[in-house]
XYZ file of C-alpha atoms in Angstrom:
606
model
C -0.002 -0.019 0.012
C 2.877 2.390 0.706
C 4.104 1.853 -2.852
C 0.626 2.773 -4.096
C 0.603 5.981 -2.108
C 4.085 6.828 -3.458
C 2.748 7.097 -6.963
C 0.471 9.549 -8.695
C -2.974 8.117 -8.862
C -5.004 8.434 -11.983
C -8.658 9.091 -11.544
C -9.428 7.432 -14.915
C -7.966 4.133 -13.618
C -8.457 4.476 -9.747
C -11.711 3.610 -8.131
C -13.632 6.191 -6.014
C -12.597 4.387 -2.828
C -9.003 4.568 -3.752
C -9.308 8.279 -4.395
C -10.984 8.751 -1.148
C -8.165 6.935 0.725
C -5.600 9.083 -1.085
C -7.431 12.223 -0.059
C -7.570 11.060 3.573
C -3.718 10.439 3.480
C -3.213 13.926 1.955
C -5.143 15.650 4.679
C -3.980 13.568 7.666
C -1.361 16.048 8.687
C -3.794 19.022 8.759
C -5.498 20.297 11.840
C -8.671 18.370 12.885
C -11.864 19.546 11.128
C -10.024 20.845 8.008
C -12.601 21.729 5.404
C -11.292 19.374 2.780
C -11.137 16.189 4.917
C -12.796 13.138 3.429
C -13.200 9.531 4.783
C -14.677 7.758 1.856
C -17.504 6.401 3.999
C -20.321 8.259 2.217
C -22.808 6.032 0.400
C -24.063 8.668 -2.130
C -22.988 11.824 -3.877
C -23.594 15.004 -1.939
C -26.587 16.929 -3.260
C -25.994 19.380 -6.040
C -25.885 23.018 -5.256
C -28.638 23.634 -7.688
C -27.283 26.938 -8.982
C -26.770 27.916 -12.561
C -24.240 25.405 -13.961
C -20.819 26.569 -15.184
C -20.891 24.401 -18.299
C -22.619 21.489 -20.023
C -21.121 18.368 -18.687
C -17.760 17.978 -20.537
C -14.867 15.915 -19.272
C -12.337 17.289 -16.738
C -8.677 16.422 -15.797
C -8.473 13.696 -13.136
C -4.837 13.662 -12.229
C -4.275 13.676 -8.527
C -1.310 15.334 -6.702
C 1.438 13.181 -5.092
C 0.834 12.172 -1.433
C 4.045 13.815 -0.446
C 4.125 17.581 -0.894
C 7.463 18.962 0.371
C 7.691 22.673 0.938
C 9.856 24.350 -1.710
C 13.000 26.243 -0.616
C 12.430 29.439 1.184
C 9.089 28.236 2.642
C 7.123 30.475 0.374
C 3.852 28.466 0.742
C 2.526 30.581 -2.020
C 2.605 33.589 0.192
C 3.889 36.061 -2.271
C 7.627 35.587 -1.519
C 10.410 35.312 -4.138
C 9.930 32.980 -7.092
C 11.434 29.567 -6.281
C 11.547 26.124 -7.776
C 10.346 22.888 -6.240
C 8.097 19.901 -6.951
C 6.519 20.332 -10.370
C 2.985 19.688 -9.130
C 3.247 22.481 -6.638
C 4.337 24.932 -9.253
C 1.689 27.379 -10.598
C 2.481 29.692 -13.549
C 3.221 33.217 -12.279
C 0.426 35.093 -13.907
C -2.114 32.395 -13.197
C -1.119 32.328 -9.542
C -1.312 36.137 -9.324
C -4.862 35.992 -10.823
C -6.090 33.458 -8.228
C -4.673 35.617 -5.396
C -6.158 38.779 -6.808
C -9.545 37.036 -7.209
C -9.407 35.948 -3.527
C -8.673 39.527 -2.541
C -11.398 40.918 -4.726
C -14.032 38.596 -3.306
C -12.888 39.279 0.228
C -13.631 43.007 -0.271
C -17.192 42.378 -1.511
C -18.148 39.092 0.214
C -15.909 38.776 3.349
C -18.184 36.208 4.842
C -17.512 33.758 2.026
C -13.826 33.108 3.147
C -12.797 32.073 -0.329
C -9.269 30.575 -0.427
C -7.278 31.200 -3.578
C -6.138 27.609 -3.300
C -9.742 26.520 -4.190
C -9.588 28.538 -7.414
C -6.219 26.902 -8.084
C -7.610 23.517 -7.554
C -10.492 24.030 -9.895
C -8.254 25.792 -12.445
C -6.012 22.659 -12.367
C -8.755 20.219 -13.223
C -10.438 22.619 -15.724
C -7.560 23.592 -17.961
C -4.236 22.699 -16.228
C -3.769 26.305 -15.181
C -4.557 27.720 -18.572
C -2.510 24.999 -20.356
C 0.535 25.507 -18.152
C 0.261 29.241 -18.120
C 0.157 29.809 -21.824
C -1.133 33.441 -21.283
C 0.179 36.868 -22.126
C 1.151 39.511 -19.521
C -2.482 40.680 -19.258
C -3.595 37.175 -18.479
C -5.361 36.418 -21.721
C -4.805 32.855 -23.114
C -2.485 32.810 -26.162
C -4.944 30.351 -27.817
C -8.626 30.158 -27.164
C -9.453 27.244 -24.770
C -12.781 25.800 -25.756
C -14.492 22.592 -24.783
C -16.417 20.163 -27.009
C -19.638 21.347 -28.855
C -22.591 21.122 -26.417
C -24.797 19.412 -28.959
C -26.465 16.822 -26.726
C -24.192 14.060 -27.837
C -22.629 13.005 -24.522
C -23.039 16.541 -23.126
C -25.870 19.019 -22.503
C -27.729 20.480 -25.452
C -27.115 24.186 -25.380
C -27.822 26.123 -28.609
C -25.562 29.132 -29.356
C -26.203 32.089 -27.021
C -23.279 34.428 -27.814
C -23.260 34.400 -31.719
C -19.812 32.770 -31.442
C -18.280 35.868 -29.860
C -16.566 34.005 -27.005
C -16.384 30.412 -28.203
C -16.250 30.812 -31.964
C -19.153 28.535 -32.488
C -22.354 29.988 -33.984
C -24.441 26.805 -33.726
C -23.933 25.529 -30.149
C -22.216 26.818 -27.109
C -18.844 25.510 -25.881
C -17.158 25.885 -22.448
C -14.527 28.578 -22.707
C -11.445 29.890 -20.965
C -9.190 28.666 -18.208
C -12.123 28.239 -15.810
C -14.458 26.829 -18.486
C -17.591 28.965 -18.320
C -20.343 28.476 -20.981
C -21.114 31.770 -22.715
C -24.702 32.081 -21.309
C -23.438 31.534 -17.708
C -20.748 34.120 -18.236
C -23.007 36.800 -19.753
C -26.579 36.028 -18.558
C -26.471 33.310 -15.948
C -25.838 35.370 -12.771
C -28.337 36.214 -10.055
C -28.955 39.691 -11.518
C -29.395 38.345 -15.014
C -26.135 39.906 -16.156
C -24.002 36.778 -15.773
C -20.991 35.801 -13.670
C -18.564 37.583 -15.884
C -16.083 39.891 -14.190
C -13.326 42.367 -14.909
C -10.419 41.022 -12.842
C -7.479 43.000 -14.360
C -9.239 46.433 -14.668
C -9.006 46.625 -18.519
C -12.671 47.478 -18.893
C -13.384 44.031 -20.468
C -15.143 40.863 -19.138
C -13.315 38.224 -21.031
C -13.718 34.486 -20.123
C -10.532 33.817 -21.907
C -8.557 36.039 -19.503
C -7.458 34.353 -16.323
C -7.952 37.427 -14.132
C -11.484 37.857 -15.348
C -12.280 34.100 -15.219
C -10.830 33.541 -11.732
C -12.811 36.544 -10.286
C -16.020 35.293 -12.024
C -15.417 31.776 -10.657
C -14.875 33.183 -7.142
C -18.188 35.034 -7.397
C -19.878 31.966 -8.538
C -18.489 29.819 -5.665
C -19.596 32.310 -3.082
C -23.130 32.652 -4.415
C -26.127 32.363 -2.096
C -24.242 33.654 0.923
C -21.925 30.581 1.142
C -19.243 30.365 3.793
C -16.539 28.211 2.246
C -14.952 27.738 5.586
C -17.729 25.273 6.321
C -17.657 21.807 4.754
C -21.303 21.832 3.583
C -20.982 25.097 1.658
C -17.563 24.079 0.276
C -19.154 20.953 -1.119
C -22.099 22.728 -2.643
C -19.824 25.284 -4.237
C -17.648 22.674 -5.937
C -20.699 20.643 -6.912
C -22.097 23.710 -8.542
C -19.300 23.295 -11.066
C -19.933 19.608 -11.507
C -22.447 17.521 -9.413
C -20.140 14.511 -9.319
C -18.518 12.896 -6.247
C -15.466 12.015 -8.286
C -15.034 15.637 -9.401
C -15.580 16.808 -5.798
C -12.844 14.504 -4.493
C -10.467 15.464 -7.250
C -10.783 19.184 -6.557
C -10.564 18.764 -2.794
C -7.347 16.666 -3.220
C -5.749 19.530 -5.076
C -7.053 22.014 -2.519
C -5.338 20.053 0.293
C -2.165 19.807 -1.742
C -1.911 23.495 -2.606
C -2.609 24.448 1.072
C 0.526 22.422 2.052
C 2.682 24.693 -0.238
C 2.972 26.140 -3.653
C 5.340 28.329 -5.582
C 5.601 30.220 -8.881
C 7.028 28.882 -12.036
C 7.493 30.932 -15.302
C 4.464 31.293 -17.488
C 4.233 28.523 -20.053
C 6.344 26.204 -17.925
C 3.472 24.696 -15.747
C 3.220 20.965 -15.503
C 0.227 19.795 -17.578
C -2.229 17.166 -16.390
C -2.588 13.974 -18.476
C -5.747 12.082 -17.757
C -9.350 12.985 -18.182
C -12.787 11.732 -17.131
C -14.864 9.875 -19.813
C -16.949 11.880 -22.108
C -20.236 12.871 -20.583
C -19.314 11.936 -17.041
C -19.858 15.450 -15.755
C -23.615 14.658 -15.346
C -24.682 17.932 -16.845
C -22.437 20.736 -15.420
C -18.837 19.428 -15.214
C -16.223 21.874 -16.453
C -14.520 21.193 -19.739
C -10.761 20.891 -20.516
C -9.152 22.429 -23.545
C -10.491 21.919 -27.071
C -9.559 18.850 -29.101
C -8.270 16.764 -26.195
C -8.847 13.005 -26.250
C -9.424 11.208 -22.880
C -6.190 9.611 -21.691
C -3.887 11.502 -24.035
C -1.105 13.760 -23.039
C -1.763 17.422 -23.555
C 0.265 20.577 -23.789
C 0.082 24.256 -24.271
C -0.807 23.629 -27.906
C -3.493 21.130 -27.026
C -6.086 20.680 -29.712
C -3.507 20.528 -32.582
C -2.370 17.338 -34.198
C 0.294 15.246 -32.557
C 0.930 14.670 -28.908
C 3.523 15.445 -26.311
C 4.954 13.130 -23.614
C 5.509 14.395 -20.043
C 9.045 14.453 -18.864
C 9.951 12.256 -15.978
C 10.445 13.770 -12.549
C 8.595 16.543 -10.852
C 5.625 14.591 -9.568
C 7.091 13.371 -6.393
C 7.801 9.927 -7.733
C 10.082 10.319 -10.752
C 7.368 8.804 -12.927
C 5.580 10.557 -15.726
C 1.992 11.241 -14.638
C 1.874 8.122 -12.432
C 2.610 5.636 -15.308
C 5.509 3.345 -14.839
C 8.187 4.329 -17.488
C 9.453 1.676 -19.866
C 13.099 2.783 -19.184
C 14.472 4.512 -16.104
C 15.189 8.212 -16.435
C 18.806 8.897 -17.368
C 18.971 11.873 -15.046
C 17.534 11.767 -11.451
C 14.826 14.214 -10.707
C 15.563 17.352 -8.751
C 16.205 16.836 -5.006
C 14.402 18.970 -2.390
C 16.608 21.717 -1.123
C 17.574 21.896 2.580
C 15.144 24.315 4.206
C 17.834 25.295 6.687
C 20.063 26.724 3.889
C 19.275 29.743 1.659
C 18.108 28.892 -1.772
C 20.959 29.040 -4.434
C 18.469 29.079 -7.308
C 18.229 32.511 -8.809
C 14.714 33.833 -8.737
C 12.781 33.801 -11.932
C 12.112 37.268 -13.262
C 8.394 38.107 -13.438
C 7.017 38.340 -16.915
C 7.526 41.685 -18.579
C 4.602 43.445 -20.115
C 4.990 42.944 -23.905
C 4.685 45.781 -26.342
C 1.227 45.716 -27.939
C 1.224 44.509 -31.448
C 1.178 47.477 -33.903
C -2.187 48.092 -35.613
C -2.233 50.225 -38.680
C -5.817 50.016 -39.647
C -9.186 48.456 -38.950
C -10.484 47.030 -42.260
C -14.293 46.769 -42.725
C -14.978 43.192 -43.963
C -18.572 42.753 -43.042
C -21.769 44.365 -44.270
C -21.375 47.883 -45.763
C -24.908 49.003 -44.992
C -27.258 47.547 -42.446
C -31.039 47.573 -42.891
C -33.768 46.162 -40.652
C -37.397 46.738 -39.703
C -38.194 48.060 -36.262
C -38.487 45.269 -33.658
C -36.393 42.841 -35.692
C -32.708 41.745 -35.645
C -30.341 43.014 -38.339
C -29.565 40.136 -40.770
C -26.173 41.526 -41.535
C -23.158 41.178 -39.168
C -20.455 43.811 -38.569
C -16.850 42.524 -38.832
C -13.498 44.322 -38.966
C -9.979 43.034 -39.407
C -6.984 44.491 -37.554
C -3.968 44.783 -39.820
C -0.381 45.952 -39.278
C 1.705 48.207 -41.501
C 2.481 45.225 -43.763
C -1.194 44.364 -44.200
C -0.992 41.289 -42.086
C -3.702 40.354 -39.465
C -3.064 41.211 -35.797
C -4.628 38.813 -33.159
C -5.623 39.738 -29.664
C -6.560 43.348 -30.372
C -9.590 44.478 -28.193
C -12.050 46.116 -30.663
C -14.897 48.255 -29.335
C -18.161 48.296 -31.349
C -20.380 51.165 -30.401
C -23.798 52.229 -31.605
C -23.706 55.977 -32.344
C -26.871 57.951 -32.833
C -30.418 58.529 -31.439
C -31.852 55.062 -31.856
C -33.201 52.168 -29.906
C -30.900 49.703 -31.570
C -28.876 47.614 -29.205
C -26.506 44.671 -28.891
C -27.506 41.725 -26.737
C -28.450 42.574 -23.092
C -29.511 45.942 -24.318
C -25.870 47.196 -24.512
C -24.898 50.115 -26.834
C -21.321 48.959 -26.997
C -19.374 45.747 -26.704
C -15.680 44.801 -26.817
C -14.368 41.866 -28.712
C -10.718 40.689 -29.168
C -9.541 39.799 -32.699
C -9.004 36.163 -33.416
C -5.920 34.498 -35.058
C -7.001 35.831 -38.393
C -7.254 39.396 -36.959
C -11.031 39.432 -37.266
C -13.390 40.760 -34.664
C -17.139 40.073 -35.083
C -19.736 42.159 -33.324
C -22.768 40.440 -31.868
C -26.021 40.660 -33.892
C -27.853 44.019 -33.399
C -31.585 44.379 -32.659
C -33.128 47.247 -34.447
C -35.273 48.369 -31.506
C -38.689 50.100 -31.875
C -37.586 53.415 -33.299
C -37.133 54.161 -37.038
C -34.160 56.135 -38.088
C -30.390 55.905 -38.835
C -27.384 55.261 -36.760
C -23.656 54.289 -37.199
C -21.782 51.284 -35.815
C -18.231 52.550 -34.943
C -15.354 50.117 -34.452
C -12.222 51.355 -32.628
C -9.077 49.475 -31.542
C -8.878 49.912 -27.708
C -5.654 51.636 -26.724
C -4.435 52.141 -30.222
C -4.406 55.375 -32.226
C -6.060 54.008 -35.304
C -8.811 55.547 -37.364
C -12.210 54.158 -36.499
C -14.093 51.978 -38.962
C -17.776 52.925 -39.367
C -20.840 51.352 -41.133
C -24.218 52.936 -41.512
C -27.483 51.449 -40.422
C -31.120 52.165 -41.114
C -34.189 51.078 -39.149
C -37.380 51.174 -41.145
C -40.778 51.775 -39.487
C -42.728 48.746 -38.709
C -45.818 48.654 -41.003
C -49.157 49.221 -39.309
C -50.998 46.041 -38.801
C -53.704 45.436 -41.367
C -57.302 46.049 -40.005
C -59.084 42.703 -39.232
C -62.488 41.497 -40.192
C -63.858 38.208 -38.929
C -67.489 38.558 -40.133
C -69.250 39.773 -43.271
C -72.965 40.410 -43.825
C -75.210 41.905 -46.517
C -76.982 45.059 -45.669
C -80.046 43.845 -47.670
C -81.695 40.525 -48.214
C -83.210 41.398 -51.611
C -82.786 38.810 -54.318
C -80.320 39.746 -57.128
C -81.653 39.183 -60.616
C -80.584 40.521 -64.028
C -81.223 39.564 -67.757
C -78.291 38.105 -69.714
C -76.358 40.829 -71.554
C -77.411 43.535 -69.011
C -76.248 44.591 -65.534
C -77.525 44.261 -61.982
C -78.751 47.406 -60.263
C -75.861 49.700 -59.370
C -74.800 49.074 -55.745
C -76.953 46.088 -55.535
C -74.365 44.196 -53.412
C -73.342 46.027 -50.198
C -71.715 44.249 -47.144
C -70.723 45.177 -43.618
C -67.462 44.006 -42.068
C -66.997 43.608 -38.383
C -64.158 42.301 -36.076
C -65.133 40.805 -32.751
C -68.549 42.460 -33.118
C -67.183 46.074 -33.801
C -66.974 47.938 -37.073
C -63.981 46.910 -39.140
C -62.814 50.027 -40.971
C -60.293 49.648 -43.690
C -60.403 45.917 -43.883
C -59.534 44.196 -47.139
C -62.336 42.124 -48.645
C -61.860 39.974 -51.814
C -64.864 39.472 -54.000
C -64.767 36.559 -56.553
C -67.152 35.006 -58.997
C -66.835 31.305 -58.358
C -68.148 28.055 -59.761
C -70.799 26.135 -57.871
C -68.633 23.355 -56.731
C -69.018 23.385 -52.930
C -65.800 21.489 -52.338
C -63.469 23.212 -54.754
C -64.912 26.514 -55.818
C -62.708 28.308 -58.356
C -62.958 31.521 -60.295
C -65.714 31.255 -62.930
C -64.817 32.026 -66.556
C -68.424 32.836 -67.658
C -71.390 34.619 -66.170
C -71.394 37.801 -64.190
C -68.326 40.061 -63.960
C -67.203 43.422 -62.606
C -67.181 46.287 -64.941
C -63.476 47.070 -65.854
C -62.030 50.496 -66.460
C -62.229 49.808 -70.261
C -65.937 49.252 -69.936
C -66.832 52.616 -68.549
C -69.385 54.448 -70.505
C -70.377 51.356 -72.436
C -73.838 51.333 -70.943
C -75.644 48.444 -69.630
C -76.149 46.788 -72.958
C -72.452 45.615 -73.133
C -71.170 44.306 -76.537
C -71.814 40.644 -76.671
C -68.350 40.071 -78.178
C -66.512 42.129 -75.558
C -62.916 41.040 -75.036
C -62.814 38.549 -72.080
C -59.591 40.140 -70.782
C -61.800 43.148 -69.785
C -64.152 40.966 -67.790
C -62.896 41.144 -64.164
C -64.240 38.374 -61.947
C -62.060 38.834 -58.856
C -60.965 42.012 -57.024
C -59.998 43.228 -53.600
C -61.437 46.311 -51.961
C -61.417 47.965 -48.552
C -64.281 48.825 -46.272
C -64.961 52.419 -45.439
C -64.731 54.202 -42.005
C -68.251 52.781 -41.303
C -67.192 49.243 -42.245
C -69.340 49.171 -45.278
C -68.250 48.122 -48.738
C -70.469 48.574 -51.832
C -69.267 46.505 -54.830
C -68.796 48.091 -58.227
C -71.384 47.467 -61.007
C -71.910 43.762 -61.844
C -72.551 42.962 -65.529
C -73.672 39.816 -67.243
C -72.638 38.061 -70.402
C -74.950 35.898 -72.606
C -74.910 32.925 -70.133
C -78.124 32.483 -68.079
C -78.364 30.546 -64.765
C -77.499 30.892 -61.098
C -74.060 32.118 -60.328
C -72.093 32.499 -56.991
C -70.241 35.549 -55.611
C -67.951 34.762 -52.764
C -66.520 37.439 -50.458
C -63.700 36.562 -48.041
C -61.259 38.265 -45.592
C -57.779 37.304 -44.452
C -59.194 36.515 -40.963
C -61.503 33.809 -42.110
C -64.878 35.655 -42.864
C -66.853 34.089 -45.794
C -70.015 35.285 -47.355
C -71.590 33.679 -50.492
C -74.179 35.605 -52.560
C -76.453 34.187 -55.299
C -76.708 36.012 -58.612
C -79.561 34.985 -60.896
C -79.287 35.628 -64.692
C -82.382 35.067 -66.822
C -82.406 34.468 -70.658
């Protein structure tokens, strides 16, 4: 058993009972009553927190920390001392570690009763994305490559249709978990208690970007502290973690890393963090489990470039056992792993310099590549999308540029969440896409202005027009004749002028301006169609011809169907009805778009 505890345990291969024993061994040295202690004696999963889920049930990293966690030289314990080296599992990339600590401080100011430890954020960040793929972030904390989970299309995961128009996750059909803390877009932007989402601005740049570790860590901290939780108590701690993923295995994995990080951590340079290897099976998150990086395959080794073709192999050493990720190497390592330093002697390892703030990539222009002119009807969404591309002086695309899209002008048009401006970072192709715009209820014109935040670059503008919504057509659900007199005429003559007059009503009230269609139809009760003989309406060409119309009049002049509107009093008097040389009984049918039908008999004698 000692040998077992000396190795890294893999959640994918270890049973829940073994994981629980490992966790008990990890926490045995802590004070009684530590929040993360587990015995493994529970018979069922703790109840879910029942809050808005972070994502849609994608897999998570299941690697567990080593059972021995020596304190790195200098005894930093993650307390903000000098950068040191030590066990690889205890190392957290500098910018990522700074983000966790700043999130703890930010939550402490607004929710002091929550008692959020930054080590909990670190534990969750470890199983979600391996600390942003080993710290693959820029100096502002934004991931160098977008971290997205599998498409939430209901196949092994939750079914979540696109909610962000692809702005955060690049997918316009379904949502995907995004960023180092793996939020789904709707949870980030709309799923918070105030309807505005759990998104936060953790680095003070004016953006709420789930792909930025400072923003994502603060958003996760706010989520964990929801509903007045006190994370210093075991019950609330469990509920908070289960809010991410209602799975006992997930809970035990996170709590094991929490215990490990509380025993001591240290900074490592950005991009040098040790990456986890093993993942839970697809769909094991039971509906809300956080998602690792895009393109990963369960059980495969991943790296900062995860999601690309090929794979990487973890180097031996650095996990407390000299074995890569808990697996027995086929050949012993040629060089022994690093030995723990003597804590009684000062460290001889030179401190790692903190990352320097890079010079922003030069942007020479914002090129309009989307719609040139936008048009929509009031109350509807614009069909066209606004896009711009950031280009340098050589005309090459520039990625990672924050672009603000702002609606300028007196109008009710708005972006999602009724915002008049949004900020989107350009992708690898230099393109930034604005969310779809709703036209609002006010007709008029406005401009969508795109500007590169923090860059002196001419703005790119596109005009937009909102057309007035057409007034609804008057309705009529009933038609009735104003006279019950029989209608008779001799062949080749005309019925009395104004012989057919009807009144239209809607829900019992006068229907003014309602459209009524009058058609001479055949007498087939099942399939009445327009008649080609018998009575017809006098056409413009027939005016002045008198009642004795020419027997050989051109049939093209004989109108047998027309649409008219009722007057202010709801009355409609049909124009003069003439007859040809056919005698018999003919039908005149009057209808409205709202289902009113009235049939009138016309008798023509020889």
